[in-house]
CSV table of N, CA and C in Angstrom, one decimal:
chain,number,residue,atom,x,y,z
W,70,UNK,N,140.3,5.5,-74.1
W,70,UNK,CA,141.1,6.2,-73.2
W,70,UNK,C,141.7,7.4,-74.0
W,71,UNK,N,141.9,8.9,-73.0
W,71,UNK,CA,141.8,9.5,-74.1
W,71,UNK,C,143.1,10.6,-72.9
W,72,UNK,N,143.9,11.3,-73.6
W,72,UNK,CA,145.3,11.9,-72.7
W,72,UNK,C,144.6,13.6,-72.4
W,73,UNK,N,144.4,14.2,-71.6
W,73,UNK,CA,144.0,15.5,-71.6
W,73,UNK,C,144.3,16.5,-70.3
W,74,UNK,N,145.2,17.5,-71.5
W,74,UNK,CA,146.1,18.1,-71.2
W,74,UNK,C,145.5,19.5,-70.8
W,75,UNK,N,145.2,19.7,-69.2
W,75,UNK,CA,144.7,20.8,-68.6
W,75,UNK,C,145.3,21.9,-68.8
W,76,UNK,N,145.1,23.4,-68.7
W,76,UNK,CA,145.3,24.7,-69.3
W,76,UNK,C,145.3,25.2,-67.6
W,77,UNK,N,146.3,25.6,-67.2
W,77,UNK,CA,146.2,26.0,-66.0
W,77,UNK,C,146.5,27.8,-65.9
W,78,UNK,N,145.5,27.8,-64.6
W,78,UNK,CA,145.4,29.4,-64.2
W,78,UNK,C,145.8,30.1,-63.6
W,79,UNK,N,146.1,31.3,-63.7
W,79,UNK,CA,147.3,31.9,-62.9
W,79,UNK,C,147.0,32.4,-61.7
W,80,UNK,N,147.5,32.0,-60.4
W,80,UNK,CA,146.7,32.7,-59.4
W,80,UNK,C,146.8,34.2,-59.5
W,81,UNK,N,146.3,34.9,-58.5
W,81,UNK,CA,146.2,36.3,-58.6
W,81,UNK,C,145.7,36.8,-57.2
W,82,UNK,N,146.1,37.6,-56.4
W,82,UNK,CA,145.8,38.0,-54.8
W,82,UNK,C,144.1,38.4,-55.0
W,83,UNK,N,144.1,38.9,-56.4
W,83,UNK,CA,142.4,39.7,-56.4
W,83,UNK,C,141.3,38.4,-56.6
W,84,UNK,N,142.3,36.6,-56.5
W,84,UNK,CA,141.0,35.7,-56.9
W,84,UNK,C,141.1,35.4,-57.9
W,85,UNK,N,140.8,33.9,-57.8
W,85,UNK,CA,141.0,33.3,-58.8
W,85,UNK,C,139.4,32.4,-59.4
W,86,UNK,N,138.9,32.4,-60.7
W,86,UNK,CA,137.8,31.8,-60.6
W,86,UNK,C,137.6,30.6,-61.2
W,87,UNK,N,137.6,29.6,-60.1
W,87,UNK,CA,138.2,27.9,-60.3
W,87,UNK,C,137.2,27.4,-61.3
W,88,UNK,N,136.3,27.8,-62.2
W,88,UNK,CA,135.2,27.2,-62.6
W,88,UNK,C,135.8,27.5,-63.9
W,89,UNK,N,136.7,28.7,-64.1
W,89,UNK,CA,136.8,29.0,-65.5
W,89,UNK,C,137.5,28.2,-66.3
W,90,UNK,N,138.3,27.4,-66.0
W,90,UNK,CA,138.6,26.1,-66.8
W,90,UNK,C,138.5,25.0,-66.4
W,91,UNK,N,137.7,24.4,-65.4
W,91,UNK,CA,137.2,23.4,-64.7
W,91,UNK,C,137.2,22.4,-65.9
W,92,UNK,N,137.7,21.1,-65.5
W,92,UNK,CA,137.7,20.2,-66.5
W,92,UNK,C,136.7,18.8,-65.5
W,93,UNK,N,135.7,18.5,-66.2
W,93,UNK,CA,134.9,17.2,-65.6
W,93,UNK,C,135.7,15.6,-65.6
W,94,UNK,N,135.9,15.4,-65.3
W,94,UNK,CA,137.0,14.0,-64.7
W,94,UNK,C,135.8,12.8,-65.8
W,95,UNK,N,136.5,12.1,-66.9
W,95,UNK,CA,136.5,10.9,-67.1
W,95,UNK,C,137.2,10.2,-66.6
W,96,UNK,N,136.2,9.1,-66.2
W,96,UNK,CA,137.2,8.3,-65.4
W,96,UNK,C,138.6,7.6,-65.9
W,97,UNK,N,137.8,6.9,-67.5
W,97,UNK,CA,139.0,6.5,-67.8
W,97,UNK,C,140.4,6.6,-68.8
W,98,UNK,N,140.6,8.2,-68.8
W,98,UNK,CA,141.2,9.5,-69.3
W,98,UNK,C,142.4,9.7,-68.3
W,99,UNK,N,143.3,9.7,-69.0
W,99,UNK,CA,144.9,10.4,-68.2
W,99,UNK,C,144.7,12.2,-67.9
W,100,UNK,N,144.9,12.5,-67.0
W,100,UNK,CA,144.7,13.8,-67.0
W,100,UNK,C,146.8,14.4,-66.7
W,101,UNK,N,146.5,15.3,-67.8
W,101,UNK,CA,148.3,16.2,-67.5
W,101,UNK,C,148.0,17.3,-66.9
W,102,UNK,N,148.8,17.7,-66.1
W,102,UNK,CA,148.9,19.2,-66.0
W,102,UNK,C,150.5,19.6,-66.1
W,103,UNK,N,150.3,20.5,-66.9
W,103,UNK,CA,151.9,21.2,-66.9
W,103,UNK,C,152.6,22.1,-65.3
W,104,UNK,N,153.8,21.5,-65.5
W,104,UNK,CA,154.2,21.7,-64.1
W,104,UNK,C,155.4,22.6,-64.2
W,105,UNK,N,155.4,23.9,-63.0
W,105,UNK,CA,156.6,24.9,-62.9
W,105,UNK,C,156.9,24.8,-61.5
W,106,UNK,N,156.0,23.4,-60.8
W,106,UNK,CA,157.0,23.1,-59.6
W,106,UNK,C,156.2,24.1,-58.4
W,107,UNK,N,155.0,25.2,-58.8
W,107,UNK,CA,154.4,25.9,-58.3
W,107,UNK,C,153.0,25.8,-58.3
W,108,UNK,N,152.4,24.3,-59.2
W,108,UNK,CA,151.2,24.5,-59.7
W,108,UNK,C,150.3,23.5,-58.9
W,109,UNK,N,149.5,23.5,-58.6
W,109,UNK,CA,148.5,22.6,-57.7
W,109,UNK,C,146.9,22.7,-58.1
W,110,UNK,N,146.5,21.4,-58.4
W,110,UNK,CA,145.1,20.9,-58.7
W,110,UNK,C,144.2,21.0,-57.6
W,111,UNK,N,143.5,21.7,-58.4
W,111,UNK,CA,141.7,21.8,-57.2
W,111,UNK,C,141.2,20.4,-57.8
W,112,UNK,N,140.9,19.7,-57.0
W,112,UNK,CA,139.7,18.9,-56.9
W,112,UNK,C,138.4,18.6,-56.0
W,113,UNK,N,137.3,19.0,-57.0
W,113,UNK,CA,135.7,19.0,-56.3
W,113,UNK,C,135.2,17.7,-56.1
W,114,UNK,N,134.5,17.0,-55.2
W,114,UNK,CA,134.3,16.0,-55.3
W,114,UNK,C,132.4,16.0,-54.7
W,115,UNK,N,132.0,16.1,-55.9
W,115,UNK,CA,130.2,16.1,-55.9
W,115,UNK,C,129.5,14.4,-55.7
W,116,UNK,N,130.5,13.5,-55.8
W,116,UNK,CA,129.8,12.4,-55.8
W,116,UNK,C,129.4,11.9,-54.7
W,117,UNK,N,128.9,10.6,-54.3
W,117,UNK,CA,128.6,10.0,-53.5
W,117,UNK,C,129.2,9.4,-52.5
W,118,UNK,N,130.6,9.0,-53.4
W,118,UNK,CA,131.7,8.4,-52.9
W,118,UNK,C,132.6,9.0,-52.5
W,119,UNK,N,134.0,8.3,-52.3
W,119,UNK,CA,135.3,9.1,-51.8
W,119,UNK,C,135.9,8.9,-53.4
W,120,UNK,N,136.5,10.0,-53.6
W,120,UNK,CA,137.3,10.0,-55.1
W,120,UNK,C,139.1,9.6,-54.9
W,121,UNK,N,139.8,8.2,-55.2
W,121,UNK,CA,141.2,8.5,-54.8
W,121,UNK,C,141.9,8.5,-56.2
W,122,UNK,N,142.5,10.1,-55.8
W,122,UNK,CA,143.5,10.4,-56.9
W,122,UNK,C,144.9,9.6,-57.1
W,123,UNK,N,145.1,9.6,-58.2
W,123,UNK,CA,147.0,9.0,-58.3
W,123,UNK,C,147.9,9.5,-58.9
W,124,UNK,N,148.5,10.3,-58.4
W,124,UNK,CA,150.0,11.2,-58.9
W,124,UNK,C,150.7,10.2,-59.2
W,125,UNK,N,151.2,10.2,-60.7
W,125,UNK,CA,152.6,9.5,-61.1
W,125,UNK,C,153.7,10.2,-61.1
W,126,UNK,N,154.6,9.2,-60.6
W,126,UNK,CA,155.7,8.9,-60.0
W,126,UNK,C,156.7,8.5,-61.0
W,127,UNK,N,157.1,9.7,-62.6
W,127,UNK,CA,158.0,8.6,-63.5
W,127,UNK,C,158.9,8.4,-63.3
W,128,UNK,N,159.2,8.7,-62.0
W,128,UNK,CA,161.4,8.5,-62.2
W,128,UNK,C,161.7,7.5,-61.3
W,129,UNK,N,162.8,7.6,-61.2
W,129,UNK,CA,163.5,6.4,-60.2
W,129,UNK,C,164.4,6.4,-59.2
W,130,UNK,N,164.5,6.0,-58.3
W,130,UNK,CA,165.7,5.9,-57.4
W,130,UNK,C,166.4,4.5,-57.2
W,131,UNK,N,167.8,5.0,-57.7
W,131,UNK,CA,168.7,3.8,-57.6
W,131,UNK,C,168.1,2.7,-58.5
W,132,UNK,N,167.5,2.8,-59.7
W,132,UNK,CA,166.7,1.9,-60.7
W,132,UNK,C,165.8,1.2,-60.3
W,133,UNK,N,164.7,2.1,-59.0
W,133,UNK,CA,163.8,1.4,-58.5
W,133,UNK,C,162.7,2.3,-59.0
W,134,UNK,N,161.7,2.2,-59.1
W,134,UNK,CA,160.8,2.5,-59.1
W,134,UNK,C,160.1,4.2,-58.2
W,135,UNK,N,159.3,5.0,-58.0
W,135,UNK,CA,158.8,5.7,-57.1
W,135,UNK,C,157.8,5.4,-56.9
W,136,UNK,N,157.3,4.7,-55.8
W,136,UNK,CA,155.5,4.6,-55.4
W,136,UNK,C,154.8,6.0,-56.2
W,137,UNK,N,153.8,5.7,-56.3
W,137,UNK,CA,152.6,6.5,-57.0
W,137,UNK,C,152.0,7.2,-55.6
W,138,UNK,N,152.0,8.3,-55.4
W,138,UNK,CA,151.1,8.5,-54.1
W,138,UNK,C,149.6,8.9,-54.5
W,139,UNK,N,148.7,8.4,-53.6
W,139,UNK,CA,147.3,8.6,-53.6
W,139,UNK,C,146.9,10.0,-52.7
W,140,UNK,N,145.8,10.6,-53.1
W,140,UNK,CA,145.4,11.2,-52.1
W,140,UNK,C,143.6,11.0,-52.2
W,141,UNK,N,142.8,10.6,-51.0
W,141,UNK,CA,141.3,10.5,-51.0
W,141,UNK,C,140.6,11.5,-50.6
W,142,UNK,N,139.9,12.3,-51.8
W,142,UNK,CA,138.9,13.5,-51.3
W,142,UNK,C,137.5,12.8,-51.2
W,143,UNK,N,137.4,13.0,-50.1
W,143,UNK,CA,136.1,12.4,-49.4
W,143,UNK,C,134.5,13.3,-50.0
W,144,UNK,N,133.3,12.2,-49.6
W,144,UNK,CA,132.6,13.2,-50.7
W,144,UNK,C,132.3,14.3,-49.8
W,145,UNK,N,132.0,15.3,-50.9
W,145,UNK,CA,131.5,17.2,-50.6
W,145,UNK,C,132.2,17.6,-50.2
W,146,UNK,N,133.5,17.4,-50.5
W,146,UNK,CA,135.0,18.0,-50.1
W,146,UNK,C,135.9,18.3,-51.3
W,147,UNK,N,135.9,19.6,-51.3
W,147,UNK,CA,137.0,20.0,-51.8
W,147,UNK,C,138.7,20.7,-51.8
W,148,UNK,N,139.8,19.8,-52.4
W,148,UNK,CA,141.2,19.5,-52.2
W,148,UNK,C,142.2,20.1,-53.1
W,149,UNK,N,143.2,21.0,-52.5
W,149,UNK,CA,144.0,21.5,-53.5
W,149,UNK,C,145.2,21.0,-53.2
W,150,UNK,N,145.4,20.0,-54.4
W,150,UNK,CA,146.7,19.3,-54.1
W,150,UNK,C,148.1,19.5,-54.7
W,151,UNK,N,149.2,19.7,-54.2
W,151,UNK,CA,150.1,20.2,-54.6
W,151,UNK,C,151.1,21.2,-53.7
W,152,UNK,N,152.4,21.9,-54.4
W,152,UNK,CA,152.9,21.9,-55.3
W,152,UNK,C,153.5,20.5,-55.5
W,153,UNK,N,154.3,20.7,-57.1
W,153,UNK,CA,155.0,19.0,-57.4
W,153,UNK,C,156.1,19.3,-57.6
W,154,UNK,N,157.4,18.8,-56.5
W,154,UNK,CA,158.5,18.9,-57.5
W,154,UNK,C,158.7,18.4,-58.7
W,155,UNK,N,159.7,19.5,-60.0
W,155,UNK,CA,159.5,18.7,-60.9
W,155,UNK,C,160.2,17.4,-61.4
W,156,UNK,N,161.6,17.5,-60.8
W,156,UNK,CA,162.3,16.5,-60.3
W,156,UNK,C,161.8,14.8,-60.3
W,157,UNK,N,160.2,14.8,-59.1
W,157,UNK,CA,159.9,13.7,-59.2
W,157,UNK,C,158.9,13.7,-60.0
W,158,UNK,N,157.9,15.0,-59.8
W,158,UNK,CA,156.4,14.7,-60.9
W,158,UNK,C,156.6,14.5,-62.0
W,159,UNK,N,157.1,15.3,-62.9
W,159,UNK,CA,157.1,15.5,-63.7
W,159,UNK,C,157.3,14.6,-65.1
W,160,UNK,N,157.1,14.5,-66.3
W,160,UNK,CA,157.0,13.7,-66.7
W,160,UNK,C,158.2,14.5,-67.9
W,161,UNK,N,158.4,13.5,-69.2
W,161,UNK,CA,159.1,14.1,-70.7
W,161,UNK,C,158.6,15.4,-71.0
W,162,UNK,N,157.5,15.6,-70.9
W,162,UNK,CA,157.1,16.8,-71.2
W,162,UNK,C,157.0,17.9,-70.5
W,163,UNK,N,157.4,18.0,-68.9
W,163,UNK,CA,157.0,19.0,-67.8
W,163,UNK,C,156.0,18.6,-67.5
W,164,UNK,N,155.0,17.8,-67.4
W,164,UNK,CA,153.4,17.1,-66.8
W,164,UNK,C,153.6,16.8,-65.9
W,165,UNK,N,152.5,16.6,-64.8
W,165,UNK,CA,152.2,15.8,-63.9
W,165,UNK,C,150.9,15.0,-64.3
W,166,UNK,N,150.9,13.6,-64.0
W,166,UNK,CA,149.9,12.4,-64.9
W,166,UNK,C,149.2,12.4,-63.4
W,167,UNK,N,147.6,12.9,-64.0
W,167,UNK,CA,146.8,12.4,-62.6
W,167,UNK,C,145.9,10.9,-63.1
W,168,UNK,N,145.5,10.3,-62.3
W,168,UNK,CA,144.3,9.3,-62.5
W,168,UNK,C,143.1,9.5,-61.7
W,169,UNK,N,141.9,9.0,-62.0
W,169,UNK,CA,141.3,9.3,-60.7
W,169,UNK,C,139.9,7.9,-60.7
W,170,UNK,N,139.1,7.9,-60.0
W,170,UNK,CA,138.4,6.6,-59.7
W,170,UNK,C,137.1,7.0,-59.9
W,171,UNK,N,136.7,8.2,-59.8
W,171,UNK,CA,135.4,9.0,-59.4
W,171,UNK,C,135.0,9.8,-60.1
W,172,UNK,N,133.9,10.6,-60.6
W,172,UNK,CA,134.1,11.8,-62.0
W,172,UNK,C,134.0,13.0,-60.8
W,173,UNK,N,135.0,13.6,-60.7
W,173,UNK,CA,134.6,15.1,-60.3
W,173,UNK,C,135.2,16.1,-61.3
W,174,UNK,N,135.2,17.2,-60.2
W,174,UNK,CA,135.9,18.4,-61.4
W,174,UNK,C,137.4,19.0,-61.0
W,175,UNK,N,138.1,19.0,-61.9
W,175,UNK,CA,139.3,19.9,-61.8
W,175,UNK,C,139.9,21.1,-62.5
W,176,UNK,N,140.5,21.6,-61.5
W,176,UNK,CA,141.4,22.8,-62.0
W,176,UNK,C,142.3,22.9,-61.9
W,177,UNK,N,143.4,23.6,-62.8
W,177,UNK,CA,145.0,23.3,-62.4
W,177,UNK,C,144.9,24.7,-62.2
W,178,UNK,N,146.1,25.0,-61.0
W,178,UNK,CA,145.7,26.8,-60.8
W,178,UNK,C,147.3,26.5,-60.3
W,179,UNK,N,148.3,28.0,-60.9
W,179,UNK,CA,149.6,28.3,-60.5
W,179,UNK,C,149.8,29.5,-59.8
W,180,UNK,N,150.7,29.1,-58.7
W,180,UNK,CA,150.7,30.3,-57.8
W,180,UNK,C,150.0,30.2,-56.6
């Protein structure tokens, strides 16, 4: 298992081109993206299946826990998920920790 820390793109009115840092999803790999509370993940989903993502959830309320929310991109669909507060996404470092079940492709794109 291996931690990997996405490079995210800046949007731009003239277009943005989601392939340029496209990262291919291991399954069993943490994926980060650095978060400014504006930034939201493309995910492609080429497989057969439905792919369900899992946003962590590090903090707490009242020393409880925060559910993890899921989101399911169904196959031949593609999902831009986001923005994250950083508040709850966010992790020690300013990250948002994705998981995912399915190999597709992502991009972290800001703006």
């Amino acid at each position: 298992m291996s931690d990997v820390v996405l490079t995210v793109l800046a949007g731009s009115r003239s277009g943005v081109d989601l392939t340029a840092n496209k990262a291919t999803v291991v399954v069993v790999n943490n994926y980060f993206m650095p978060n400014d509370g504006n930034t939201r993940l493309h995910v492609k989903n080429a497989t057969g299946s439905t792919c369900v993502v899992t946003i962590d959830t590090p903090g707490t309320v009242d020393s409880n826990a925060i559910a993890n929310p899921t989101v399911s991109v169904a196959t031949a669909k593609e999902f831009l998920i986001g923005p994250f507060p950083k508040s709850v996404y966010d992790d020690s470092n300013g990250r948002v920790k994705f998981n995912f079940d399915q190999t597709v492709d992502i991009t972290a794109v800001r703006g």
